[in-house]
Short mmCIF file of C-alpha atoms in Angstrom, two decimals:
data_model
loop_
_atom_site.label_atom_id
_atom_site.label_comp_id
_atom_site.label_asym_id
_atom_site.label_seq_id
_atom_site.Cartn_x
_atom_site.Cartn_y
_atom_site.Cartn_z
CA MET A 1 10.31 1.52 -20.37
CA GLY A 2 7.05 1.72 -21.60
CA CYS A 3 3.87 0.14 -20.65
CA GLY A 4 2.06 -1.05 -23.97
CA LEU A 5 3.79 -4.72 -23.96
CA TRP A 6 2.89 -5.08 -20.00
CA ALA A 7 -0.48 -3.96 -20.67
CA LEU A 8 -1.29 -6.64 -23.31
CA LEU A 9 0.17 -9.00 -21.39
CA ALA A 10 -1.72 -8.01 -18.64
CA LEU A 11 -4.91 -7.98 -20.50
CA LEU A 12 -3.94 -11.15 -21.99
CA CYS A 13 -3.44 -12.95 -18.61
CA GLY A 14 -6.48 -11.56 -17.07
CA ALA A 15 -6.87 -13.13 -13.38
CA ALA A 16 -4.44 -15.70 -14.27
CA GLY A 17 -3.18 -17.08 -11.04
CA ALA A 18 0.75 -16.12 -11.06
CA ALA A 19 0.57 -13.08 -13.41
CA SER A 20 2.55 -10.02 -13.06
CA PRO A 21 0.93 -6.45 -12.95
CA LEU A 22 1.33 -3.91 -15.64
CA ARG A 23 4.78 -2.49 -14.94
CA CYS A 24 5.39 1.34 -15.90
CA ASN A 25 7.75 4.35 -15.01
CA VAL A 26 6.24 7.80 -13.72
CA SER A 27 8.31 10.70 -14.19
CA LEU A 28 8.93 12.79 -11.07
CA ASP A 29 10.43 15.25 -13.20
CA SER A 30 7.38 15.78 -15.27
CA PRO A 31 4.64 18.71 -13.79
CA ALA A 32 2.41 16.39 -11.16
CA GLU A 33 -0.87 17.29 -13.43
CA GLN A 34 0.50 15.45 -16.67
CA ARG A 35 3.39 12.67 -14.59
CA TRP A 36 0.32 9.75 -15.02
CA LEU A 37 -1.07 10.54 -18.38
CA PRO A 38 1.49 8.10 -20.26
CA VAL A 39 0.05 5.46 -18.13
CA LEU A 40 -3.88 6.57 -18.39
CA ARG A 41 -3.10 5.96 -22.28
CA HIS A 42 -3.07 2.34 -22.04
CA PHE A 43 -6.33 2.04 -20.37
CA GLU A 44 -9.83 2.37 -21.67
CA PRO A 45 -11.40 5.63 -20.19
CA ALA A 46 -15.02 4.27 -20.11
CA PHE A 47 -13.48 1.35 -18.16
CA LEU A 48 -11.87 3.49 -15.65
CA ARG A 49 -14.94 5.95 -15.24
CA ALA A 50 -17.07 3.00 -14.56
CA ALA A 51 -14.69 1.38 -12.31
CA VAL A 52 -14.33 4.52 -10.34
CA GLN A 53 -18.01 5.18 -9.87
CA ARG A 54 -18.69 1.50 -8.59
CA ILE A 55 -16.12 1.76 -6.03
CA ILE A 56 -17.17 5.24 -5.11
CA ASP A 57 -21.04 4.14 -4.63
CA GLU A 58 -20.35 1.03 -2.87
CA SER A 59 -17.63 2.20 -0.49
CA VAL A 60 -18.45 5.74 0.09
CA PRO A 61 -21.49 6.55 2.69
CA LYS A 62 -23.80 8.83 0.94
CA TRP A 63 -23.23 11.58 3.55
CA VAL A 64 -19.60 11.75 2.71
CA HIS A 65 -20.65 12.26 -1.06
CA GLN A 66 -22.87 15.29 0.06
CA VAL A 67 -20.34 16.95 2.43
CA ILE A 68 -17.42 16.53 -0.10
CA GLN A 69 -18.72 17.26 -3.69
CA PRO A 70 -19.45 20.81 -2.91
CA ILE A 71 -16.10 21.76 -1.37
CA ALA A 72 -14.06 19.54 -3.50
CA ALA A 73 -12.22 22.71 -5.05
CA GLU A 74 -11.73 24.01 -1.56
CA LEU A 75 -10.35 20.72 -0.34
CA GLU A 76 -7.46 20.56 -2.96
CA LEU A 77 -6.19 23.62 -0.92
CA PHE A 78 -5.81 21.08 1.97
CA MET A 79 -3.75 18.47 0.05
CA PRO A 80 -0.19 18.83 -0.20
CA GLN A 81 1.63 18.52 -3.46
CA PRO A 82 2.31 16.30 -5.45
CA PHE A 83 -0.85 14.54 -4.57
CA ALA A 84 -3.15 17.40 -5.26
CA GLY A 85 -1.70 17.92 -8.64
CA GLU A 86 -1.58 14.29 -9.41
CA ILE A 87 -5.57 13.47 -8.58
CA ALA A 88 -6.44 16.98 -10.55
CA GLY A 89 -4.54 15.89 -13.72
CA MET A 90 -6.18 12.30 -13.86
CA CYS A 91 -9.52 13.64 -13.12
CA LYS A 92 -9.46 16.26 -16.18
CA ALA A 93 -7.83 13.35 -18.32
CA LEU A 94 -10.77 11.03 -17.73
CA GLY A 95 -13.20 13.66 -17.48
CA ILE A 96 -14.09 12.68 -13.84
CA ASN A 97 -14.90 15.46 -11.22
CA LEU A 98 -12.56 16.46 -8.89
CA GLY A 99 -14.93 15.34 -5.72
CA ASP A 100 -14.77 11.64 -7.11
CA GLY A 101 -11.36 11.65 -7.49
CA ILE A 102 -10.64 12.67 -4.15
CA LEU A 103 -13.12 10.36 -2.92
CA LEU A 104 -11.74 7.32 -4.94
CA ASN A 105 -8.44 8.08 -3.00
CA PHE A 106 -10.24 8.19 0.43
CA ALA A 107 -12.07 4.90 -0.55
CA TYR A 108 -9.05 3.17 -1.03
CA GLU A 109 -7.57 4.27 2.37
CA SER A 110 -10.76 3.03 4.51
CA THR A 111 -10.92 -0.93 3.54
CA ALA A 112 -7.53 -2.32 2.83
CA PHE A 113 -7.38 -5.61 4.71
CA CYS A 114 -3.96 -7.46 4.53
CA THR A 115 -1.00 -9.64 5.71
CA SER A 116 2.49 -8.34 6.16
CA ILE A 117 5.53 -10.06 7.18
CA VAL A 118 9.16 -8.77 7.97
CA ALA A 119 11.90 -11.53 8.26
CA GLN A 120 15.71 -11.87 8.92
CA ASP A 121 17.42 -15.04 7.40
CA ASP A 122 20.34 -16.80 9.40
CA LYS A 123 22.97 -14.59 7.36
CA GLY A 124 21.32 -11.05 8.35
CA ASN A 125 19.17 -10.70 5.27
CA ILE A 126 15.82 -8.88 5.58
CA TYR A 127 12.92 -9.93 3.44
CA HIS A 128 9.78 -8.04 3.37
CA GLY A 129 6.32 -9.49 2.09
CA ARG A 130 2.83 -8.65 1.73
CA ASN A 131 -0.83 -9.39 0.50
CA LEU A 132 -3.09 -6.75 0.11
CA ASP A 133 -6.88 -7.89 0.44
CA TYR A 134 -9.90 -5.69 -0.64
CA ALA A 135 -13.09 -5.63 -2.03
CA PHE A 136 -13.68 -5.03 -5.78
CA VAL A 137 -11.10 -7.88 -6.52
CA ASP A 138 -12.33 -8.00 -10.36
CA ILE A 139 -11.98 -4.15 -11.02
CA LEU A 140 -8.68 -4.17 -8.82
CA SER A 141 -6.96 -6.98 -10.64
CA LYS A 142 -7.33 -4.98 -14.01
CA ILE A 143 -5.77 -1.83 -12.59
CA THR A 144 -2.71 -2.92 -10.38
CA LEU A 145 0.33 -1.60 -11.67
CA ASP A 146 3.87 -1.87 -10.10
CA VAL A 147 5.52 1.84 -10.49
CA GLN A 148 8.92 2.74 -10.96
CA PHE A 149 9.16 6.59 -9.94
CA ILE A 150 12.10 8.11 -11.81
CA LYS A 151 13.96 11.18 -11.11
CA GLY A 152 16.80 12.61 -13.05
CA GLY A 153 17.18 9.23 -14.85
CA GLN A 154 16.84 7.24 -11.83
CA VAL A 155 14.62 4.86 -9.87
CA ALA A 156 13.93 7.22 -6.53
CA TYR A 157 11.63 4.66 -5.45
CA GLN A 158 9.03 2.10 -6.38
CA GLY A 159 5.42 0.57 -5.49
CA THR A 160 2.31 -0.89 -6.20
CA THR A 161 -0.99 0.81 -6.29
CA PHE A 162 -4.08 1.02 -8.30
CA LEU A 163 -4.53 3.57 -11.11
CA GLY A 164 -6.08 6.61 -9.97
CA TYR A 165 -4.93 6.36 -6.39
CA VAL A 166 -1.95 8.29 -5.65
CA GLY A 167 -0.63 6.68 -2.27
CA LEU A 168 1.13 3.48 -1.86
CA TRP A 169 0.47 0.98 0.64
CA THR A 170 3.56 -1.30 -0.68
CA GLY A 171 6.59 0.46 -1.95
CA GLN A 172 10.54 0.18 -1.77
CA SER A 173 13.33 2.80 -1.33
CA PRO A 174 16.29 1.13 -3.23
CA HIS A 175 19.50 0.10 -0.79
CA LYS A 176 17.48 1.63 1.82
CA PHE A 177 13.99 0.44 3.21
CA THR A 178 10.76 -1.05 2.22
CA ILE A 179 6.96 -0.23 3.90
CA SER A 180 4.15 -1.96 3.76
CA GLY A 181 0.82 -0.51 5.33
CA ASP A 182 -2.06 -2.60 6.99
CA GLU A 183 -5.56 -0.89 8.07
CA ARG A 184 -6.06 -0.91 11.83
CA ASP A 185 -9.65 -0.25 12.56
CA GLY A 186 -10.36 2.80 15.01
CA GLY A 187 -13.88 3.01 14.30
CA ARG A 188 -15.84 5.94 12.79
CA TRP A 189 -13.46 6.09 10.05
CA TRP A 190 -15.25 8.49 7.60
CA GLU A 191 -15.80 11.02 10.45
CA ASN A 192 -12.38 10.64 11.96
CA ALA A 193 -10.73 10.70 8.57
CA ILE A 194 -12.49 13.70 6.66
CA ALA A 195 -11.67 15.76 10.11
CA ALA A 196 -8.30 14.94 10.28
CA PHE A 197 -7.80 15.73 6.63
CA LEU A 198 -9.38 18.96 7.36
CA ASN A 199 -6.78 19.46 10.03
CA ARG A 200 -4.15 18.86 7.07
CA ASN A 201 -3.09 15.53 8.82
CA TYR A 202 -1.74 12.86 5.92
CA PRO A 203 -3.72 9.95 4.25
CA VAL A 204 -1.80 7.10 5.47
CA SER A 205 -0.98 6.10 2.45
CA TRP A 206 0.44 9.46 1.23
CA LEU A 207 2.69 9.20 4.13
CA VAL A 208 4.11 5.96 2.76
CA ARG A 209 4.83 7.57 -0.66
CA ASP A 210 6.32 10.39 1.03
CA THR A 211 8.62 8.42 3.31
CA LEU A 212 9.91 6.52 0.15
CA SER A 213 11.00 9.71 -1.24
CA GLU A 214 12.22 11.86 1.51
CA ALA A 215 13.94 9.28 4.36
CA GLU A 216 17.40 8.56 3.80
CA ASP A 217 17.33 5.31 5.54
CA PHE A 218 15.33 2.97 7.73
CA GLN A 219 15.96 4.77 10.96
CA ALA A 220 14.50 7.90 9.39
CA ALA A 221 11.75 6.05 7.64
CA VAL A 222 10.61 4.62 11.11
CA LEU A 223 10.62 8.17 12.55
CA ARG A 224 8.85 9.67 9.98
CA LEU A 225 6.08 6.76 9.76
CA ALA A 226 5.70 7.13 13.63
CA ASP A 227 5.37 10.32 14.22
CA ILE A 228 3.68 12.50 11.45
CA PRO A 229 -0.04 12.92 11.90
CA ILE A 230 -2.20 10.86 9.79
CA ILE A 231 -5.82 10.71 9.13
CA ALA A 232 -6.52 7.09 9.92
CA GLU A 233 -4.94 4.47 12.43
CA VAL A 234 -2.91 2.01 10.73
CA TYR A 235 -0.02 -0.47 10.96
CA TYR A 236 3.12 0.49 9.05
CA ILE A 237 5.70 -2.58 8.32
CA VAL A 238 9.48 -1.47 7.83
CA GLY A 239 11.94 -3.62 6.41
CA GLY A 240 15.73 -2.20 6.12
CA VAL A 241 19.24 -3.28 4.51
CA SER A 242 21.06 -4.69 8.01
CA PRO A 243 20.31 -7.15 10.45
CA LYS A 244 17.52 -6.35 12.75
CA GLU A 245 16.13 -3.63 10.56
CA GLY A 246 12.39 -4.83 10.77
CA MET A 247 9.76 -3.05 12.65
CA VAL A 248 6.03 -3.01 13.12
CA ILE A 249 4.53 0.49 13.84
CA THR A 250 1.25 0.51 15.41
CA ARG A 251 -0.30 3.93 14.60
CA ASN A 252 -2.89 6.26 16.33
CA ARG A 253 -3.67 9.16 14.28
CA ARG A 254 -1.36 11.79 16.41
CA GLY A 255 1.55 9.41 17.06
CA PRO A 256 2.70 5.66 17.67
CA ALA A 257 0.69 3.24 19.76
CA ASP A 258 3.84 0.70 19.96
CA LEU A 259 6.71 -0.25 18.16
CA TRP A 260 7.51 -3.94 17.53
CA PRO A 261 11.01 -4.66 16.30
CA LEU A 262 12.81 -7.80 15.33
CA ASP A 263 14.85 -9.40 17.88
CA PRO A 264 16.66 -12.18 16.15
CA LEU A 265 19.20 -12.65 18.73
CA GLY A 266 16.06 -13.23 20.90
CA GLY A 267 14.45 -16.02 18.93
CA ALA A 268 12.00 -13.37 16.79
CA TRP A 269 13.36 -13.48 13.61
CA PHE A 270 10.22 -12.39 11.90
CA ARG A 271 7.17 -10.24 12.73
CA VAL A 272 3.46 -10.94 11.52
CA GLU A 273 0.97 -8.10 11.37
CA THR A 274 -2.42 -8.61 9.66
CA ASN A 275 -5.13 -6.00 10.81
CA TYR A 276 -5.10 -6.60 14.80
CA ASP A 277 -2.60 -5.28 17.52
CA HIS A 278 0.06 -7.74 17.88
CA TRP A 279 -0.88 -8.00 21.89
CA THR A 280 -4.31 -9.05 21.41
CA THR A 281 -5.85 -12.12 20.03
CA PRO A 282 -7.07 -11.89 16.61
CA PRO A 283 -11.08 -13.03 16.02
CA PRO A 284 -11.52 -16.77 14.91
CA PHE A 285 -13.27 -15.75 11.76
CA ASP A 286 -9.85 -13.93 10.55
CA ASP A 287 -7.16 -15.31 12.32
CA ARG A 288 -4.46 -15.25 9.54
CA ARG A 289 -1.98 -14.40 11.85
CA THR A 290 -1.55 -18.07 13.27
CA ALA A 291 -1.52 -19.52 9.78
CA ALA A 292 1.17 -17.54 8.99
CA ILE A 293 3.36 -18.16 12.08
CA LYS A 294 3.03 -21.61 11.65
CA ALA A 295 4.24 -21.67 7.95
CA LEU A 296 7.37 -19.27 9.08
CA ASN A 297 8.01 -21.70 11.80
CA ALA A 298 7.73 -24.72 9.61
CA THR A 299 9.98 -22.85 6.81
CA GLY A 300 12.59 -22.02 9.38
CA GLN A 301 15.10 -18.92 9.67
CA HIS A 302 17.50 -20.55 7.51
CA ASN A 303 15.12 -21.09 4.67
CA ILE A 304 13.44 -18.14 4.38
CA ASN A 305 13.86 -16.21 1.41
CA PHE A 306 11.89 -14.95 -1.49
CA ASP A 307 10.42 -18.27 -2.90
CA THR A 308 9.56 -19.41 0.47
CA LEU A 309 8.22 -16.28 1.80
CA PHE A 310 5.87 -16.12 -1.24
CA LYS A 311 4.89 -19.81 -0.35
CA VAL A 312 4.11 -18.41 3.50
CA LEU A 313 1.66 -15.86 1.70
CA SER A 314 0.01 -18.41 -0.02
CA VAL A 315 -1.20 -20.51 2.72
CA LYS A 316 -4.73 -20.36 3.32
CA PRO A 317 -6.26 -18.11 4.72
CA VAL A 318 -3.29 -15.74 4.39
CA LEU A 319 -4.11 -16.04 0.88
CA ASN A 320 -7.80 -15.55 0.32
CA ASN A 321 -10.40 -14.63 -2.03
CA ASN A 322 -10.06 -11.11 -1.45
CA THR A 323 -6.34 -11.20 -1.71
CA VAL A 324 -5.65 -8.73 -4.78
CA TYR A 325 -1.79 -9.08 -4.92
CA THR A 326 1.39 -10.54 -3.24
CA THR A 327 4.61 -8.57 -3.28
CA VAL A 328 8.06 -9.86 -1.91
CA MET A 329 10.98 -7.51 -1.62
CA SER A 330 14.28 -6.57 -0.02
CA ALA A 331 15.71 -3.37 -0.03
CA ALA A 332 19.24 -4.74 -0.30
CA LEU A 333 18.23 -6.42 -3.67
CA PRO A 334 16.05 -3.87 -5.18
CA ASP A 335 15.85 -5.65 -8.59
CA ARG A 336 14.02 -8.66 -6.93
CA TYR A 337 11.03 -6.38 -6.05
CA GLN A 338 8.23 -8.77 -7.56
CA THR A 339 4.31 -8.64 -7.40
CA TRP A 340 1.89 -11.20 -8.22
CA MET A 341 -1.61 -10.97 -9.06
CA ARG A 342 -3.94 -13.56 -6.79
CA ALA A 343 -7.47 -13.04 -8.12
CA GLY A 344 -8.79 -16.48 -8.96
CA GLU A 345 -6.45 -18.52 -6.51
#
């Protein structure tokens, strides 16, 4: 399926409340340097170059520019495929230097505030929903994509991302599992992330995409997301296809700090993760957790489904001025994967 009609609809809808993002296919059978080019053709290059520059200028510390730019070509040697090739291909097509392409991908890693929920209904069905909150809502609402990654003519996995960003914070492996990622603040983000990257640790969103590509089931996904070294602390939320297959993984850079599974037999039929360790109390100025828990309890396990989960994610302040999009998904029903743009609501 091409992007043309969806691009037109996205432009016409603008920031309308419940519009869907642009939907595109990316062929994993194409060379990494070329696979995003059909998507890029549906956007104005000057707009994309300006968007990249603004995001980098306003979110990347100046000293990081000075460190990264001179060694961008060498940094590519530290980047696993297909990510290195995809970034290089988009940079070349847009006339952006490789250093800026790398910085853009780091910038998206550093400040993603989110709410994720995994829940089980009374019949054992697993539902997974998330809000992604971010600065630059005005820009990101115009470059958000729902992408189906195609291999051998079949959907290998799908996810929601921003054009130019090769990782995934939200994704689904059909009939296997779903994943979302929420930032965990470990302090000194840039210093630690660059040091870890030079040690060949994965950016957190690259590990999501890699897991969607490689893991065969929920258990394999949890093990991979818990154990592989990454460049920053994060929460990975995972949903499966069978009862009790729900997990919040609290990550340090080198491994898991905590595994928090669903426990429906014990009454814990949902887990809510925002950007704070679940065993601590969130700060009063950012307590999205309590609002989400109240809405889920009011909904009830017997009433949870795609529609009611979307409504939970629409309760203020779970939905807030920085919410770029909401996604609801269930790996057992992959065709129901749905994203809504929320800017302006």
